[in-house]
Short mmCIF file of N, CA and C in Angstrom, two decimals:
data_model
loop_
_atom_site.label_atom_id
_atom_site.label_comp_id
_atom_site.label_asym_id
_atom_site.label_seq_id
_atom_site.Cartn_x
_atom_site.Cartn_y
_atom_site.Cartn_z
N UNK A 14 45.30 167.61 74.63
CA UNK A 14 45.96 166.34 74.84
C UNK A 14 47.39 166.59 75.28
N UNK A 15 47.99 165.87 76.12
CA UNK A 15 49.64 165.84 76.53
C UNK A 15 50.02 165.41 75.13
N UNK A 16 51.65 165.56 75.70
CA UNK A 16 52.76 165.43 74.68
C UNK A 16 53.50 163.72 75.06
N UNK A 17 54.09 163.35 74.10
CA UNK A 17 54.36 162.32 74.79
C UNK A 17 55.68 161.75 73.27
N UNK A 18 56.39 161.09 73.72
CA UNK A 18 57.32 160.92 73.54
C UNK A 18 58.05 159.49 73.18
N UNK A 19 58.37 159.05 72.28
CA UNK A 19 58.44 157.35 72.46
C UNK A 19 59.53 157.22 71.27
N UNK A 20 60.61 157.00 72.22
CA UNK A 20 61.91 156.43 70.86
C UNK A 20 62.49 155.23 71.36
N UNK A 21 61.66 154.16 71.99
CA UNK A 21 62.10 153.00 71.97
C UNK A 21 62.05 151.87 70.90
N UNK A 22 62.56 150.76 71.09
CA UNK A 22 62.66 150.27 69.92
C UNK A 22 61.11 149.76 68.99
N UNK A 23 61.24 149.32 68.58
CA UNK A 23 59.95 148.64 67.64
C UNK A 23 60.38 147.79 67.00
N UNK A 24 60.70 146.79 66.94
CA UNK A 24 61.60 145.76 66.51
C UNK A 24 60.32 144.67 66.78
N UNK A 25 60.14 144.95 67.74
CA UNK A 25 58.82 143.22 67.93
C UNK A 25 57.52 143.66 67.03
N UNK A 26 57.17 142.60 66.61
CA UNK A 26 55.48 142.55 66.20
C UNK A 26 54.56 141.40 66.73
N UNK A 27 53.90 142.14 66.95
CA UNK A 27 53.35 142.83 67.22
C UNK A 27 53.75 143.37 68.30
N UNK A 28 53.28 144.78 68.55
CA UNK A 28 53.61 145.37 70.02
C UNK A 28 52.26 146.17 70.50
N UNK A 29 52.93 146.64 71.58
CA UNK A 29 51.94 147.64 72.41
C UNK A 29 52.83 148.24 73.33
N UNK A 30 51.97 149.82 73.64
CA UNK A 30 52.53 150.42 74.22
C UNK A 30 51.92 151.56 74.88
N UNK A 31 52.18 151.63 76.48
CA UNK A 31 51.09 152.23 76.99
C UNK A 31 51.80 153.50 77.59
N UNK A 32 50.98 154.75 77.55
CA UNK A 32 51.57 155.84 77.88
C UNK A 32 50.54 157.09 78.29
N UNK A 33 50.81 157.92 79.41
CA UNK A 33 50.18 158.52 80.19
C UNK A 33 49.49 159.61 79.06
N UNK A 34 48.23 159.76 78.71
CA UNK A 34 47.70 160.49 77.43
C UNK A 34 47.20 162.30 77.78
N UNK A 35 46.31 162.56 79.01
CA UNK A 35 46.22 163.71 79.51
C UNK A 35 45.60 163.54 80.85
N UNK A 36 44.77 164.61 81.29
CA UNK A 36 44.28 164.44 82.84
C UNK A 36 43.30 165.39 82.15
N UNK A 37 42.22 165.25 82.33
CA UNK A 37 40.99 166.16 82.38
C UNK A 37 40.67 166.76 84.19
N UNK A 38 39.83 167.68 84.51
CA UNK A 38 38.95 167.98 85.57
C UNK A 38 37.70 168.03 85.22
N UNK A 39 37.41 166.44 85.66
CA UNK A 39 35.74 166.40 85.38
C UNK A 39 34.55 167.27 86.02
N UNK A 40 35.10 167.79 87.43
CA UNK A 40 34.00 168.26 87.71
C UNK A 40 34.78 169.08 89.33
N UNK A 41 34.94 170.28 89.14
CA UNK A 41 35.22 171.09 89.83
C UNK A 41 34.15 171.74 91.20
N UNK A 42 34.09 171.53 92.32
CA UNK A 42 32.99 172.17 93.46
C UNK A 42 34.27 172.85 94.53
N UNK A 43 33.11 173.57 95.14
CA UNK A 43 33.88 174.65 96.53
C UNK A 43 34.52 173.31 97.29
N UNK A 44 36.02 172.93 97.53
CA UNK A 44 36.48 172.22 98.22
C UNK A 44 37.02 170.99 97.93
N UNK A 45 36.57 170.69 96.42
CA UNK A 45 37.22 169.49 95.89
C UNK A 45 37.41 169.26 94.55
N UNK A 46 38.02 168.70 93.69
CA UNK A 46 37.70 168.40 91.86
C UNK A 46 38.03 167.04 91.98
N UNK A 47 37.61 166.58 90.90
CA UNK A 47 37.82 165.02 90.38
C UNK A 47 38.16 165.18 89.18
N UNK A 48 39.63 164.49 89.42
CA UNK A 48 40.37 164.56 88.54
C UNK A 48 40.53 163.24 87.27
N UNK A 49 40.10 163.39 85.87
CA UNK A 49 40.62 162.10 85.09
C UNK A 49 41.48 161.91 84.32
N UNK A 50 42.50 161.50 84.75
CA UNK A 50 43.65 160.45 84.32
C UNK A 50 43.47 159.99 82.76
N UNK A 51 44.08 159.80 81.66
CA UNK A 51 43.82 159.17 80.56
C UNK A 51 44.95 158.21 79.96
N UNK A 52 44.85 157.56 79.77
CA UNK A 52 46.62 156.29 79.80
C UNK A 52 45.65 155.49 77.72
N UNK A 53 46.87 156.21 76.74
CA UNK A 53 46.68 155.53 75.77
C UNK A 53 47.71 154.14 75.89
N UNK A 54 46.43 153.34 74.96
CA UNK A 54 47.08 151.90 74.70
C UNK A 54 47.30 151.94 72.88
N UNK A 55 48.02 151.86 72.82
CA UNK A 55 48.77 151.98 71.39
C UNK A 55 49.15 150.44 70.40
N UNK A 56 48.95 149.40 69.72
CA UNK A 56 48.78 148.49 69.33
C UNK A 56 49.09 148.23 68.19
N UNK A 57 50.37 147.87 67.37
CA UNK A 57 50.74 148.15 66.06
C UNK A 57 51.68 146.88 65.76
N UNK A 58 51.26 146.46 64.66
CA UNK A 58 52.21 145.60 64.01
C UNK A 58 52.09 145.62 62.35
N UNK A 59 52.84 144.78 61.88
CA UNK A 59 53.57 145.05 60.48
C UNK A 59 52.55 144.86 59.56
N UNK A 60 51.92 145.74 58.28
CA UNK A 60 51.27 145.42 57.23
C UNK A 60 51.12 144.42 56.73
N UNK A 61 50.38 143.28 56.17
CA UNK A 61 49.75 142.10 55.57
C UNK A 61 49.05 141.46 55.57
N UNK A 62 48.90 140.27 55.52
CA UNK A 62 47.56 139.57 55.62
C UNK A 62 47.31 139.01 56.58
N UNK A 63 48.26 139.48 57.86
CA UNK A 63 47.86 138.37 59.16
C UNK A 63 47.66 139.77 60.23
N UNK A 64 47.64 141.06 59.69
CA UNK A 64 47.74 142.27 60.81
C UNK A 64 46.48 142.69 61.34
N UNK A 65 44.99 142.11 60.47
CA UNK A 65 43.58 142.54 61.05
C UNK A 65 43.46 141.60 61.91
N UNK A 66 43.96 140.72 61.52
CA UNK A 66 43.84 139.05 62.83
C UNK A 66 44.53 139.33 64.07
N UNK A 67 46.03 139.87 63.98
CA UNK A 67 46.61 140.27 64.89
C UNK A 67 46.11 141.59 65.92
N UNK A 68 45.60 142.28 65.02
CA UNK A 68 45.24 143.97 65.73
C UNK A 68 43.80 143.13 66.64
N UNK A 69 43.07 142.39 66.00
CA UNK A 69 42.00 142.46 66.69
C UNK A 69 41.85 141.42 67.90
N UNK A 70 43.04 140.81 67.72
CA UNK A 70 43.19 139.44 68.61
C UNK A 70 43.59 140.62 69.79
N UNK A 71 44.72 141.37 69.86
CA UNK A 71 45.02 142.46 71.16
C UNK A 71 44.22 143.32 71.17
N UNK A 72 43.43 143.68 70.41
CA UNK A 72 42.18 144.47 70.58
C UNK A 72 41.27 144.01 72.06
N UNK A 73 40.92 142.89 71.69
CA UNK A 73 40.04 142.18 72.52
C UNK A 73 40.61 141.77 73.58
N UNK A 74 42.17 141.62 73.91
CA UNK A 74 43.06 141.38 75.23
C UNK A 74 42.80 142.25 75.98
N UNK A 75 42.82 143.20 75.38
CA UNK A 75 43.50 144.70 76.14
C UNK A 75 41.92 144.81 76.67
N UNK A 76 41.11 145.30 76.05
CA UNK A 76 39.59 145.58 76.42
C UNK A 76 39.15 144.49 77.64
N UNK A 77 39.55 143.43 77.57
CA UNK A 77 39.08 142.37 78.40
C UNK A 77 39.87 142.48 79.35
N UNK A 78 40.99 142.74 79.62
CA UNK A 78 41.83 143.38 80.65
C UNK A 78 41.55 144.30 81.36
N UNK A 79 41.22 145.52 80.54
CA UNK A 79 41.52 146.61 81.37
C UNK A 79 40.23 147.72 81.76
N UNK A 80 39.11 147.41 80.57
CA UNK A 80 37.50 147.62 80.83
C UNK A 80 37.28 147.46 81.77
N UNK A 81 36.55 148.23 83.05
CA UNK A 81 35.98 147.90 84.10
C UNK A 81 36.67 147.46 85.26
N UNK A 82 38.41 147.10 84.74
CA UNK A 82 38.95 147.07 85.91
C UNK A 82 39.25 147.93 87.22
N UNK A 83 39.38 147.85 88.54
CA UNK A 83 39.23 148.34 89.17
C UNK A 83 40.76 148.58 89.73
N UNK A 84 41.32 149.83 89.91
CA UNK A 84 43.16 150.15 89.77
C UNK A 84 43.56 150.20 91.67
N UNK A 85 42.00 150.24 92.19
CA UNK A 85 42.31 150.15 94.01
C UNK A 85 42.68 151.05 94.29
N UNK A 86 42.69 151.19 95.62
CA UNK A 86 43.67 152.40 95.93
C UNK A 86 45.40 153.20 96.02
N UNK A 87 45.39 153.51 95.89
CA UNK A 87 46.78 154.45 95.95
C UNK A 87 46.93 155.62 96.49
N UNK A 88 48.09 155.48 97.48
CA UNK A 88 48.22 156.90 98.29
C UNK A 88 47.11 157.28 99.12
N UNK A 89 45.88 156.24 99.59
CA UNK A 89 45.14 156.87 100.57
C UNK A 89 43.89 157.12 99.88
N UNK A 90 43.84 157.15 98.22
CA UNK A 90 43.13 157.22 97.21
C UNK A 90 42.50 156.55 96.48
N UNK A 91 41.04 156.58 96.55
CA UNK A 91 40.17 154.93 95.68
C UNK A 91 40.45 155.89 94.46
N UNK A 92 40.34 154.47 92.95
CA UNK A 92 40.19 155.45 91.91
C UNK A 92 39.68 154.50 91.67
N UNK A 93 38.22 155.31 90.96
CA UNK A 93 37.68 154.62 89.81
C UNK A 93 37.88 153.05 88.73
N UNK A 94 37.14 152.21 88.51
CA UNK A 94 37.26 151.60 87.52
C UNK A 94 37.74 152.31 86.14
N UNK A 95 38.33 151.57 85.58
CA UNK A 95 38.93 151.67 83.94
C UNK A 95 37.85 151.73 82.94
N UNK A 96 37.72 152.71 82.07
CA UNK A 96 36.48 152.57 81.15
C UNK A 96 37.05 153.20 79.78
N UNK A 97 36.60 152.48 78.82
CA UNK A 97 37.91 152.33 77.16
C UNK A 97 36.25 153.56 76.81
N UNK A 98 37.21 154.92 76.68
CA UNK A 98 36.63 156.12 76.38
C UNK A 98 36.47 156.58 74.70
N UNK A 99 37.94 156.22 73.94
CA UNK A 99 38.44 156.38 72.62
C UNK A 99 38.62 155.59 72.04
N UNK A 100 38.29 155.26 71.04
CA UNK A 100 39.32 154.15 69.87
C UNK A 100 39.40 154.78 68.45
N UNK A 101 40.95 155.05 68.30
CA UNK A 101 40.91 155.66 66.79
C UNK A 101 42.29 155.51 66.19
N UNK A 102 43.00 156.23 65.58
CA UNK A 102 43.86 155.72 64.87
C UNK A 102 45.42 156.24 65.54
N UNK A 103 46.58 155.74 65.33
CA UNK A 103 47.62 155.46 66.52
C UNK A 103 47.91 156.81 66.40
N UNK A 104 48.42 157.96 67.16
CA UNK A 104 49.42 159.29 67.63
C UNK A 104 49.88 159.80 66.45
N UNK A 105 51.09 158.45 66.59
CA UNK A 105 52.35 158.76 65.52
C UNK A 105 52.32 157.20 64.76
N UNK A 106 52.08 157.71 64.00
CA UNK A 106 51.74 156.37 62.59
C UNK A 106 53.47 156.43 61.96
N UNK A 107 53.51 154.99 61.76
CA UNK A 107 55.09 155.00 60.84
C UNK A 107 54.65 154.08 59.81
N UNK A 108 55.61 154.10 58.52
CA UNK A 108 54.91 153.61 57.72
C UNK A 108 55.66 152.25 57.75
N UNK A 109 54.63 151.60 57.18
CA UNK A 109 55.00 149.87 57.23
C UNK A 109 53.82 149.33 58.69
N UNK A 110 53.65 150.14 59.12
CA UNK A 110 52.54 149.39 60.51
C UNK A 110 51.68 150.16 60.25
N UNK A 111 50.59 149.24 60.64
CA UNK A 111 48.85 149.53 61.14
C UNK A 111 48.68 148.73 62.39
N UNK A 112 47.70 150.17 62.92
CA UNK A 112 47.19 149.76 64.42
C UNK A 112 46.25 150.66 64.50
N UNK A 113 46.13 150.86 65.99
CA UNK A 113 44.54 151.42 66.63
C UNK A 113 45.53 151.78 68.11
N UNK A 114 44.59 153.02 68.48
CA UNK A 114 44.72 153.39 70.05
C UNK A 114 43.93 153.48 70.89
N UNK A 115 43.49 153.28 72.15
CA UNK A 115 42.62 152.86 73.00
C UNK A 115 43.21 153.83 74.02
N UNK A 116 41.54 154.67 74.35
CA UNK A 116 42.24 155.55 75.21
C UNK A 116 41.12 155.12 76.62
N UNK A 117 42.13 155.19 77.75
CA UNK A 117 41.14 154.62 79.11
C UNK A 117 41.36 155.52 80.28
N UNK A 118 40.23 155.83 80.75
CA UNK A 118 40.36 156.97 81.85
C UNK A 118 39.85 156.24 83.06
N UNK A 119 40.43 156.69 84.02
CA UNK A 119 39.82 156.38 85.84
C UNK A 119 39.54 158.32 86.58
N UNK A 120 39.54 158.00 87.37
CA UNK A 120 39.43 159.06 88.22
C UNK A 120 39.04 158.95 89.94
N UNK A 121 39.52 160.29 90.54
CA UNK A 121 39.46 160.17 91.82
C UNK A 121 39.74 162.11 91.81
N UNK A 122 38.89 161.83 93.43
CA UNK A 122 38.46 163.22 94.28
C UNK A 122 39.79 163.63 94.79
N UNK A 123 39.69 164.42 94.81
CA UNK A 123 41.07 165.46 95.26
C UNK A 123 40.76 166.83 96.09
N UNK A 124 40.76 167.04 97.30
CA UNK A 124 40.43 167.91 98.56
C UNK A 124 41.74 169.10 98.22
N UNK A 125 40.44 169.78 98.35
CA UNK A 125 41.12 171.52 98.26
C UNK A 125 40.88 171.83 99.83
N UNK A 126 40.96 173.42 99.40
CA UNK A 126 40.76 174.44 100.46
C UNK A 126 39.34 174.57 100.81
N UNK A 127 38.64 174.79 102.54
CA UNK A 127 37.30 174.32 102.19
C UNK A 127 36.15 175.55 102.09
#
């Protein structure tokens, strides 16, 4: 997994926060690989009795958002639809919040030498 880094504030609650997670090589041939991208969605707000209501209300945003969406091209490059690969518990946990992380990968072909 990448490294990743986050000292912005946290002051809002609920929040979210999305950040580039690793790149796999799904599948390597003479002349090309396809490369996948992984972008965690991170989802945390404050302990009590309104935070399973809250986590699952952006639970279901985010999924309905970004599941199956299609990111188009870039740079000359189709990529893949969005597909929610992971769901488990946040990176870096602080105490006083509960959440969940959602991890979503795309991918696209990338031309080598032939």
């Amino acid at each position: 997994m990448g490294f990743t880094s986050d000292k912005g504030s946290r002051s809002a609650r609920p929040l979210a926060s999305v950040s580039f997670a690793d790149c796999r090589v799904a599948d390597s041939k003479a002349g090309a690989v396809n490369v996948q991208p992984g972008y965690r969605v991170t989802l945390l707000t404050t302990k009590g009795d309104e935070a399973a209501a809250l986590v699952d209300a952006a639970f279901v945003a985010v999924v309905g958002a970004l599941h199956n969406w299609a990111p188009g091209e870039a740079a000359g490059r189709r990529w893949e639809r969005l597909s929610l690969l992971l769901v488990g518990a946040p990176q870096y946990p602080e105490d006083g919040l509960v959440g969940v992380d959602l991890l979503f990968t795309t991918g696209a072909r990338f031309d080598g030498q032939p």
